[in-house]
mmCIF file with all atom_site columns, C-alpha atoms in Angstrom:
data_model
loop_
_atom_site.group_PDB
_atom_site.id
_atom_site.type_symbol
_atom_site.label_atom_id
_atom_site.label_alt_id
_atom_site.label_comp_id
_atom_site.label_asym_id
_atom_site.label_entity_id
_atom_site.label_seq_id
_atom_site.pdbx_PDB_ins_code
_atom_site.Cartn_x
_atom_site.Cartn_y
_atom_site.Cartn_z
_atom_site.occupancy
_atom_site.B_iso_or_equiv
_atom_site.pdbx_formal_charge
_atom_site.auth_seq_id
_atom_site.auth_comp_id
_atom_site.auth_asym_id
_atom_site.auth_atom_id
_atom_site.pdbx_PDB_model_num
ATOM 1   C CA . MET A 1 1   ? -18.631 40.758  9.065   1.00 50.00 ? 1   MET A CA 1
ATOM 2   C CA . LYS A 1 2   ? -15.851 39.771  11.319  1.00 64.00 ? 2   LYS A CA 1
ATOM 3   C CA . GLU A 1 3   ? -17.182 36.370  12.099  1.00 64.00 ? 3   GLU A CA 1
ATOM 4   C CA . ASP A 1 4   ? -17.505 35.471  8.671   1.00 66.00 ? 4   ASP A CA 1
ATOM 5   C CA . ASP A 1 5   ? -13.897 36.891  7.644   1.00 71.00 ? 5   ASP A CA 1
ATOM 6   C CA . SER A 1 6   ? -12.415 34.610  10.590  1.00 74.00 ? 6   SER A CA 1
ATOM 7   C CA . LEU A 1 7   ? -15.017 31.695  9.284   1.00 70.00 ? 7   LEU A CA 1
ATOM 8   C CA . ASN A 1 8   ? -13.043 32.438  5.712   1.00 72.00 ? 8   ASN A CA 1
ATOM 9   C CA . ILE A 1 9   ? -9.731  32.241  6.683   1.00 78.00 ? 9   ILE A CA 1
ATOM 10  C CA . THR A 1 10  ? -10.446 29.020  8.892   1.00 76.00 ? 10  THR A CA 1
ATOM 11  C CA . LEU A 1 11  ? -11.811 27.386  5.686   1.00 72.00 ? 11  LEU A CA 1
ATOM 12  C CA . LEU A 1 12  ? -8.895  29.020  3.531   1.00 76.00 ? 12  LEU A CA 1
ATOM 13  C CA . LEU A 1 13  ? -5.974  27.542  5.683   1.00 81.00 ? 13  LEU A CA 1
ATOM 14  C CA . ILE A 1 14  ? -8.165  23.976  5.892   1.00 76.00 ? 14  ILE A CA 1
ATOM 15  C CA . GLY A 1 15  ? -7.998  23.809  2.114   1.00 72.00 ? 15  GLY A CA 1
ATOM 16  C CA . PHE A 1 16  ? -4.581  24.728  1.821   1.00 80.00 ? 16  PHE A CA 1
ATOM 17  C CA . PHE A 1 17  ? -3.690  21.943  4.266   1.00 79.00 ? 17  PHE A CA 1
ATOM 18  C CA . ILE A 1 18  ? -5.948  19.561  2.574   1.00 73.00 ? 18  ILE A CA 1
ATOM 19  C CA . ASN A 1 19  ? -4.361  20.387  -0.863  1.00 74.00 ? 19  ASN A CA 1
ATOM 20  C CA . LEU A 1 20  ? -1.154  20.071  0.626   1.00 78.00 ? 20  LEU A CA 1
ATOM 21  C CA . VAL A 1 21  ? -1.628  16.752  1.935   1.00 73.00 ? 21  VAL A CA 1
ATOM 22  C CA . ASN A 1 22  ? -3.165  15.553  -1.182  1.00 71.00 ? 22  ASN A CA 1
ATOM 23  C CA . VAL A 1 23  ? 0.183   16.649  -3.032  1.00 76.00 ? 23  VAL A CA 1
ATOM 24  C CA . PHE A 1 24  ? 2.162   14.736  -0.712  1.00 78.00 ? 24  PHE A CA 1
ATOM 25  C CA . LEU A 1 25  ? -0.340  11.987  -0.086  1.00 73.00 ? 25  LEU A CA 1
ATOM 26  C CA . SER A 1 26  ? 1.850   9.433   -2.017  1.00 70.00 ? 26  SER A CA 1
ATOM 27  C CA . HIS A 1 27  ? 5.014   10.070  0.088   1.00 76.00 ? 27  HIS A CA 1
ATOM 28  C CA . LEU A 1 28  ? 2.614   9.953   3.233   1.00 72.00 ? 28  LEU A CA 1
ATOM 29  C CA . LEU A 1 29  ? 1.259   6.580   2.028   1.00 72.00 ? 29  LEU A CA 1
ATOM 30  C CA . LYS A 1 30  ? 4.431   4.918   2.189   1.00 73.00 ? 30  LYS A CA 1
ATOM 31  C CA . PRO A 1 31  ? 4.616   4.547   6.248   1.00 74.00 ? 31  PRO A CA 1
ATOM 32  C CA . VAL A 1 32  ? 1.009   3.939   6.544   1.00 69.00 ? 32  VAL A CA 1
ATOM 33  C CA . LEU A 1 33  ? 1.172   0.981   4.106   1.00 69.00 ? 33  LEU A CA 1
ATOM 34  C CA . SER A 1 34  ? 4.125   -0.505  5.744   1.00 71.00 ? 34  SER A CA 1
ATOM 35  C CA . ALA A 1 35  ? 2.611   -0.507  8.918   1.00 69.00 ? 35  ALA A CA 1
ATOM 36  C CA . PHE A 1 36  ? -0.337  -2.563  7.419   1.00 66.00 ? 36  PHE A CA 1
ATOM 37  C CA . ASN A 1 37  ? 2.405   -5.003  5.717   1.00 68.00 ? 37  ASN A CA 1
ATOM 38  C CA . LYS A 1 38  ? 2.512   -7.429  8.535   1.00 70.00 ? 38  LYS A CA 1
ATOM 39  C CA . ASN A 1 39  ? 3.450   -10.587 6.481   1.00 74.00 ? 39  ASN A CA 1
ATOM 40  C CA . LYS A 1 40  ? 6.729   -8.910  5.470   1.00 79.00 ? 40  LYS A CA 1
ATOM 41  C CA . GLU A 1 41  ? 8.718   -10.962 7.698   1.00 81.00 ? 41  GLU A CA 1
ATOM 42  C CA . LYS A 1 42  ? 6.648   -14.269 6.365   1.00 86.00 ? 42  LYS A CA 1
ATOM 43  C CA . PHE A 1 43  ? 7.456   -13.311 2.956   1.00 87.00 ? 43  PHE A CA 1
ATOM 44  C CA . ASN A 1 44  ? 11.175  -13.211 3.878   1.00 88.00 ? 44  ASN A CA 1
ATOM 45  C CA . ASP A 1 45  ? 11.167  -16.117 5.283   1.00 91.00 ? 45  ASP A CA 1
ATOM 46  C CA . LEU A 1 46  ? 9.654   -18.060 2.482   1.00 91.00 ? 46  LEU A CA 1
ATOM 47  C CA . ARG A 1 47  ? 11.860  -16.216 0.124   1.00 93.00 ? 47  ARG A CA 1
ATOM 48  C CA . GLU A 1 48  ? 14.986  -17.863 2.251   1.00 94.00 ? 48  GLU A CA 1
ATOM 49  C CA . GLU A 1 49  ? 13.349  -21.581 2.155   1.00 94.00 ? 49  GLU A CA 1
ATOM 50  C CA . ILE A 1 50  ? 12.943  -21.226 -1.633  1.00 93.00 ? 50  ILE A CA 1
ATOM 51  C CA . ALA A 1 51  ? 16.773  -19.773 -1.792  1.00 94.00 ? 51  ALA A CA 1
ATOM 52  C CA . GLU A 1 52  ? 17.455  -22.919 0.436   1.00 95.00 ? 52  GLU A CA 1
ATOM 53  C CA . LEU A 1 53  ? 16.047  -25.524 -1.914  1.00 92.00 ? 53  LEU A CA 1
ATOM 54  C CA . LYS A 1 54  ? 17.029  -23.928 -5.117  1.00 93.00 ? 54  LYS A CA 1
ATOM 55  C CA . PHE A 1 55  ? 20.447  -24.489 -3.707  1.00 93.00 ? 55  PHE A CA 1
ATOM 56  C CA . ASN A 1 56  ? 19.791  -28.353 -2.575  1.00 91.00 ? 56  ASN A CA 1
ATOM 57  C CA . LEU A 1 57  ? 18.282  -28.855 -5.950  1.00 89.00 ? 57  LEU A CA 1
ATOM 58  C CA . SER A 1 58  ? 21.366  -27.658 -7.912  1.00 90.00 ? 58  SER A CA 1
ATOM 59  C CA . LYS A 1 59  ? 23.426  -30.200 -5.581  1.00 90.00 ? 59  LYS A CA 1
ATOM 60  C CA . ILE A 1 60  ? 21.466  -32.757 -6.526  1.00 88.00 ? 60  ILE A CA 1
ATOM 61  C CA . SER A 1 61  ? 21.937  -34.966 -9.777  1.00 86.00 ? 61  SER A CA 1
ATOM 62  C CA . VAL A 1 62  ? 18.418  -35.852 -11.529 1.00 85.00 ? 62  VAL A CA 1
ATOM 63  C CA . VAL A 1 63  ? 19.570  -38.896 -12.902 1.00 86.00 ? 63  VAL A CA 1
ATOM 64  C CA . ASP A 1 64  ? 20.922  -40.325 -9.928  1.00 86.00 ? 64  ASP A CA 1
ATOM 65  C CA . GLU A 1 65  ? 18.552  -39.005 -7.166  1.00 88.00 ? 65  GLU A CA 1
ATOM 66  C CA . PHE A 1 66  ? 15.219  -38.796 -9.191  1.00 89.00 ? 66  PHE A CA 1
ATOM 67  C CA . ALA A 1 67  ? 13.026  -38.976 -6.541  1.00 90.00 ? 67  ALA A CA 1
ATOM 68  C CA . LYS A 1 68  ? 14.613  -36.651 -4.163  1.00 91.00 ? 68  LYS A CA 1
ATOM 69  C CA . PHE A 1 69  ? 15.109  -34.312 -6.746  1.00 91.00 ? 69  PHE A CA 1
ATOM 70  C CA . ALA A 1 70  ? 11.373  -34.439 -7.582  1.00 92.00 ? 70  ALA A CA 1
ATOM 71  C CA . ARG A 1 71  ? 10.407  -34.140 -4.107  1.00 93.00 ? 71  ARG A CA 1
ATOM 72  C CA . LEU A 1 72  ? 12.654  -31.185 -3.269  1.00 92.00 ? 72  LEU A CA 1
ATOM 73  C CA . GLN A 1 73  ? 10.949  -29.511 -6.595  1.00 94.00 ? 73  GLN A CA 1
ATOM 74  C CA . ARG A 1 74  ? 7.330   -30.232 -5.202  1.00 95.00 ? 74  ARG A CA 1
ATOM 75  C CA . SER A 1 75  ? 8.218   -28.308 -2.212  1.00 94.00 ? 75  SER A CA 1
ATOM 76  C CA . LEU A 1 76  ? 9.831   -25.531 -4.052  1.00 94.00 ? 76  LEU A CA 1
ATOM 77  C CA . ASN A 1 77  ? 6.937   -25.361 -6.243  1.00 95.00 ? 77  ASN A CA 1
ATOM 78  C CA . THR A 1 78  ? 4.404   -25.271 -3.282  1.00 96.00 ? 78  THR A CA 1
ATOM 79  C CA . LEU A 1 79  ? 6.585   -22.445 -1.743  1.00 94.00 ? 79  LEU A CA 1
ATOM 80  C CA . GLN A 1 80  ? 6.917   -20.267 -4.650  1.00 95.00 ? 80  GLN A CA 1
ATOM 81  C CA . THR A 1 81  ? 2.973   -20.654 -5.119  1.00 96.00 ? 81  THR A CA 1
ATOM 82  C CA . LYS A 1 82  ? 2.473   -19.901 -1.472  1.00 94.00 ? 82  LYS A CA 1
ATOM 83  C CA . LEU A 1 83  ? 4.655   -16.830 -1.890  1.00 92.00 ? 83  LEU A CA 1
ATOM 84  C CA . ASN A 1 84  ? 3.107   -15.414 -5.184  1.00 94.00 ? 84  ASN A CA 1
ATOM 85  C CA . ASP A 1 85  ? -0.242  -15.495 -3.506  1.00 93.00 ? 85  ASP A CA 1
ATOM 86  C CA . GLY A 1 86  ? 0.612   -13.801 -0.465  1.00 89.00 ? 86  GLY A CA 1
ATOM 87  C CA . VAL A 1 87  ? 2.224   -11.164 -2.392  1.00 88.00 ? 87  VAL A CA 1
ATOM 88  C CA . LYS A 1 88  ? -0.720  -10.947 -4.525  1.00 91.00 ? 88  LYS A CA 1
ATOM 89  C CA . ALA A 1 89  ? -3.119  -10.750 -1.790  1.00 87.00 ? 89  ALA A CA 1
ATOM 90  C CA . GLU A 1 90  ? -0.912  -7.973  0.179   1.00 84.00 ? 90  GLU A CA 1
ATOM 91  C CA . GLU A 1 91  ? -0.491  -5.697  -3.139  1.00 84.00 ? 91  GLU A CA 1
ATOM 92  C CA . SER A 1 92  ? -4.195  -5.939  -3.584  1.00 86.00 ? 92  SER A CA 1
ATOM 93  C CA . SER A 1 93  ? -5.037  -4.818  0.206   1.00 82.00 ? 93  SER A CA 1
ATOM 94  C CA . SER A 1 94  ? -2.069  -1.898  -0.614  1.00 79.00 ? 94  SER A CA 1
ATOM 95  C CA . VAL A 1 95  ? -3.843  -0.777  -3.529  1.00 82.00 ? 95  VAL A CA 1
ATOM 96  C CA . LYS A 1 96  ? -7.169  -0.803  -1.458  1.00 86.00 ? 96  LYS A CA 1
ATOM 97  C CA . ILE A 1 97  ? -5.906  1.030   1.402   1.00 80.00 ? 97  ILE A CA 1
ATOM 98  C CA . GLN A 1 98  ? -4.170  3.566   -0.948  1.00 79.00 ? 98  GLN A CA 1
ATOM 99  C CA . MET A 1 99  ? -7.371  4.444   -3.042  1.00 83.00 ? 99  MET A CA 1
ATOM 100 C CA . ILE A 1 100 ? -9.501  4.694   0.087   1.00 85.00 ? 100 ILE A CA 1
ATOM 101 C CA . ILE A 1 101 ? -6.886  7.068   1.856   1.00 78.00 ? 101 ILE A CA 1
ATOM 102 C CA . SER A 1 102 ? -6.240  8.823   -1.466  1.00 77.00 ? 102 SER A CA 1
ATOM 103 C CA . TYR A 1 103 ? -10.042 9.268   -2.693  1.00 83.00 ? 103 TYR A CA 1
ATOM 104 C CA . SER A 1 104 ? -11.237 10.004  1.241   1.00 82.00 ? 104 SER A CA 1
ATOM 105 C CA . ALA A 1 105 ? -8.311  13.378  0.984   1.00 75.00 ? 105 ALA A CA 1
ATOM 106 C CA . ARG A 1 106 ? -9.863  14.117  -2.179  1.00 78.00 ? 106 ARG A CA 1
ATOM 107 C CA . VAL A 1 107 ? -13.663 14.230  -0.950  1.00 83.00 ? 107 VAL A CA 1
ATOM 108 C CA . VAL A 1 108 ? -12.813 15.955  2.200   1.00 78.00 ? 108 VAL A CA 1
ATOM 109 C CA . MET A 1 109 ? -10.643 18.741  -0.161  1.00 74.00 ? 109 MET A CA 1
ATOM 110 C CA . GLU A 1 110 ? -13.566 19.115  -2.686  1.00 78.00 ? 110 GLU A CA 1
ATOM 111 C CA . TYR A 1 111 ? -15.935 19.468  0.162   1.00 79.00 ? 111 TYR A CA 1
ATOM 112 C CA . THR A 1 112 ? -13.957 22.257  1.810   1.00 74.00 ? 112 THR A CA 1
ATOM 113 C CA . ASN A 1 113 ? -13.187 23.943  -1.324  1.00 71.00 ? 113 ASN A CA 1
ATOM 114 C CA . HIS A 1 114 ? -16.783 23.656  -2.589  1.00 75.00 ? 114 HIS A CA 1
ATOM 115 C CA . HIS A 1 115 ? -17.579 25.199  1.059   1.00 72.00 ? 115 HIS A CA 1
ATOM 116 C CA . LEU A 1 116 ? -15.145 27.834  0.833   1.00 68.00 ? 116 LEU A CA 1
ATOM 117 C CA . THR A 1 117 ? -16.456 29.148  -2.801  1.00 71.00 ? 117 THR A CA 1
ATOM 118 C CA . SER A 1 118 ? -20.051 28.691  -1.531  1.00 74.00 ? 118 SER A CA 1
ATOM 119 C CA . THR A 1 119 ? -19.022 31.005  1.516   1.00 68.00 ? 119 THR A CA 1
ATOM 120 C CA . MET A 1 120 ? -17.213 33.637  -0.076  1.00 63.00 ? 120 MET A CA 1
ATOM 121 C CA . VAL A 1 121 ? -19.766 33.907  -2.912  1.00 62.00 ? 121 VAL A CA 1
ATOM 122 C CA . ALA A 1 122 ? -22.651 34.487  -0.177  1.00 66.00 ? 122 ALA A CA 1
ATOM 123 C CA . ALA A 1 123 ? -20.301 37.212  1.343   1.00 58.00 ? 123 ALA A CA 1
ATOM 124 C CA . VAL A 1 124 ? -19.902 39.108  -1.915  1.00 56.00 ? 124 VAL A CA 1
#
């Protein structure tokens, strides 16, 4: 009987900690997701290049230097597309990782809760 009690207490504590993790999961995921976000520096560099190109475009007269303006505009459009595609891909992978961690924690929590209740019912 004491062995069952220690098992119940252990399962209860495991269930409590898993529920606690589930409650604070969104706060715990931020550092995990930032560890996976290795392209942040690359995106910052792209943003700096875009800002520099926009500044250079603002200094050029469209009427007087159309060819130079058009070339810079194409470069700007290319960089903006590259940045947007990279950010979308990063957000997509971030959501996937968040879903995997969240659902995994919930599966473990549900299994533990089910095991707890079945063990307690069997003890009665």
